[in-house]
Coordinates of C-alpha atoms in Angstrom, one line a residue:
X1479 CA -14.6 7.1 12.7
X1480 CA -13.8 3.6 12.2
X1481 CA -15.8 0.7 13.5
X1482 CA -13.6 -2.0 13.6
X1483 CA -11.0 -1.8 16.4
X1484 CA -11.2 -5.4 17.6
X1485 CA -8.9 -7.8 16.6
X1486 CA -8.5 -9.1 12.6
X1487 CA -6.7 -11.5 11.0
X1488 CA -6.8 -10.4 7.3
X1489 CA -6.3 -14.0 5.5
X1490 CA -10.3 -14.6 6.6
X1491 CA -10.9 -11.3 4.5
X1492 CA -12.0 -12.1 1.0
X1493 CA -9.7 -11.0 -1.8
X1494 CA -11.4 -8.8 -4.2
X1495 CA -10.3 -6.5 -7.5
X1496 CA -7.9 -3.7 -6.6
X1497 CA -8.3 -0.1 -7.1
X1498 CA -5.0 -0.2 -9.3
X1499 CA -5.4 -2.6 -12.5
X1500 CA -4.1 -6.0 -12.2
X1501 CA -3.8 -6.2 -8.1
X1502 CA -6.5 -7.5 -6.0
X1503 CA -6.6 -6.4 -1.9
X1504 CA -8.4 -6.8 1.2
X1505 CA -9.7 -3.8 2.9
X1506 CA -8.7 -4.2 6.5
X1507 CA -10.6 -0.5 7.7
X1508 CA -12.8 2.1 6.4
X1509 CA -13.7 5.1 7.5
X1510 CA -16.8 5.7 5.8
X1511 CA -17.0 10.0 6.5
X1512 CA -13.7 10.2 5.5
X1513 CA -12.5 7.3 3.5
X1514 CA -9.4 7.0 4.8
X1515 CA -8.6 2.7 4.8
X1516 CA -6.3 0.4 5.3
X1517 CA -6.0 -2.5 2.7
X1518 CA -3.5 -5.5 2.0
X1519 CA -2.7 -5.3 -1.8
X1520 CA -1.2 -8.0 -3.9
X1521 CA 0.5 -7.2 -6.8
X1522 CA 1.6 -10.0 -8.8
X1523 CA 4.7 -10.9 -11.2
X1524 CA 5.2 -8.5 -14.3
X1525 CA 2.6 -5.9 -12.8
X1526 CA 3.3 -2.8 -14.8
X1527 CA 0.3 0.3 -13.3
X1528 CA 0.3 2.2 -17.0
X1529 CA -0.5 5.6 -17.3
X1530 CA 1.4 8.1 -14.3
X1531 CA -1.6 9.1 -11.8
X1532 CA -1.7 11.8 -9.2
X1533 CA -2.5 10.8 -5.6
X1534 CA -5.9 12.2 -4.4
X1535 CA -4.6 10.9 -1.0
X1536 CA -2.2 10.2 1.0
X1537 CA -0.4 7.1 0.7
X1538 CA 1.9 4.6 3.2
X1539 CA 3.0 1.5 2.1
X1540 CA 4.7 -1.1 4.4
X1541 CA 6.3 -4.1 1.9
X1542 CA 5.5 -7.6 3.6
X1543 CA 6.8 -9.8 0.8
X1544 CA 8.6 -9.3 -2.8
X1545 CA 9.4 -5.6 -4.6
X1546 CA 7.6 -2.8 -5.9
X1547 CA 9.4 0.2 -7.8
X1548 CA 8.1 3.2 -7.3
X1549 CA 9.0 6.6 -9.1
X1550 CA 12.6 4.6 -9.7
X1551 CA 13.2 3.7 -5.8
X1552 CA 13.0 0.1 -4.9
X1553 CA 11.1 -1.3 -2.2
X1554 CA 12.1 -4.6 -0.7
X1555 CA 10.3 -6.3 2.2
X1556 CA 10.2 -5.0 5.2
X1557 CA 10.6 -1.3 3.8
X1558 CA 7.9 1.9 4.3
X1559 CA 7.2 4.7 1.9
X1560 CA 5.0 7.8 2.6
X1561 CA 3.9 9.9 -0.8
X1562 CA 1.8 12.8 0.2
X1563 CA -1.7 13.7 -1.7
X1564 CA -0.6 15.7 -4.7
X1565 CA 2.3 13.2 -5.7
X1566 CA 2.4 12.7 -9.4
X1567 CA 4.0 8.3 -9.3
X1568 CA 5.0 8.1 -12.7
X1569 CA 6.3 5.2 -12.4
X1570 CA 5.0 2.0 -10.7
X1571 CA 6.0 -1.7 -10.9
X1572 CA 6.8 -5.5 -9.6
X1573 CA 8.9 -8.1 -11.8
X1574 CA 8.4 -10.7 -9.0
X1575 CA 5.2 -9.3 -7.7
X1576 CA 4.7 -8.0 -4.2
X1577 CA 2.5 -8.1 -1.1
X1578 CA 2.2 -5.1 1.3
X1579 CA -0.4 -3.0 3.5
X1580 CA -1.4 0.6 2.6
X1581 CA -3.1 3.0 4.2
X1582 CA -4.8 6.1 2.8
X1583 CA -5.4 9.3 4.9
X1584 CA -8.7 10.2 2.7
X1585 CA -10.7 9.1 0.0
X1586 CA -8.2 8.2 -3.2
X1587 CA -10.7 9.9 -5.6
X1588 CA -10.4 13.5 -4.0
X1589 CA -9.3 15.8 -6.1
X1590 CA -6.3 17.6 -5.4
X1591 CA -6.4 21.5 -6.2
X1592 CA -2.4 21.7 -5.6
X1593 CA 0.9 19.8 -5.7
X1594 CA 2.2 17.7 -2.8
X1595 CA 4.2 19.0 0.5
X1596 CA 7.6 17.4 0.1
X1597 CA 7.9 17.7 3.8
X1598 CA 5.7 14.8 4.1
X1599 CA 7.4 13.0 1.0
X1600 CA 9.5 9.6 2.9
X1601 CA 10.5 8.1 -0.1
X1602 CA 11.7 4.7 1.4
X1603 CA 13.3 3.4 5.3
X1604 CA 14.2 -0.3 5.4
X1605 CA 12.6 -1.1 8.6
X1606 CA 14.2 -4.3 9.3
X1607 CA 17.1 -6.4 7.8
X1608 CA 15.9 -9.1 5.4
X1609 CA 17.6 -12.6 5.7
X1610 CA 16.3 -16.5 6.7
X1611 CA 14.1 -16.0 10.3
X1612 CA 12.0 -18.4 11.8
X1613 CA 9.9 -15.8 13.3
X1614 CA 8.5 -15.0 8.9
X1615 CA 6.0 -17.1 7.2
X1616 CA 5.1 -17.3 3.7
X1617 CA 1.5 -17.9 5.1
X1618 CA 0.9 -13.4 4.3
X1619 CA 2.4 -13.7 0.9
X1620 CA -0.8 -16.2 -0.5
X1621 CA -3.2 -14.8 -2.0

């Protein structure tokens, strides 16, 4: 069970080294039986995540600024993505870098005896238009 369900604004949350090389995030929630959390990651310009890896959990990613590739799909801001545990990302990358929250239904390092259910696979909705809005900020997209 997570503790924290009180309010939290995540720019008072310390960046610190990401579990993918080269980002850096703030863990937003933790669930310390399961490990299931929630994180803001920052991926920055030219980020490139090497070797293909196998997701020991669940992941969903919501895009709040920039683009991240993923398995050859591009996701702009204001776009969601769900890969189920088992998903083998080949693939992963930002030219302009990218900031988005993602949350994780377990702990990442489980292993995973068997390949993912495609039923859960959402490989990418565009949640809003993007365009000019004075309702966005930049204020998110600092690290």
């Amino acid at each position: 069970m997570r503790p924290q369900i009180e309010y939290l604004h995540q720019n008072r949350v310390e960046w610190r080294k990401g579990f993918l090389a080269g980002t850096e995030e703030r863990t937003l929630s933790r669930d310390e039986q399961s490990g299931a959390d929630s994180i803001v990651i920052s991926y920055p310009a030219e980020w490139d995540q090497g070797d293909a890896r196998v997701l020991g959990a669940a992941e969903e990613i919501f895009i709040l600024a920039g683009t991240l590739g993923v398995n050859g799909v591009e996701h702009g801001p204001m776009s969601y993505a769900r890969w189920p545990e088992g998903t083998r990302i080949e693939k992963s990358s930002s030219d302009e870098g990218a900031v988005a929250v993602l949350f994780r239904n377990q702990n990442p390092s489980t292993t995973v005896s068997e390949g993912p259910d495609e039923r859960k696979l959402v490989e990418k909705i565009e949640c809003l238009p993007v365009g000019p809005s004075p309702m966005r900020t930049p204020d998110f997209a600092n690290p």
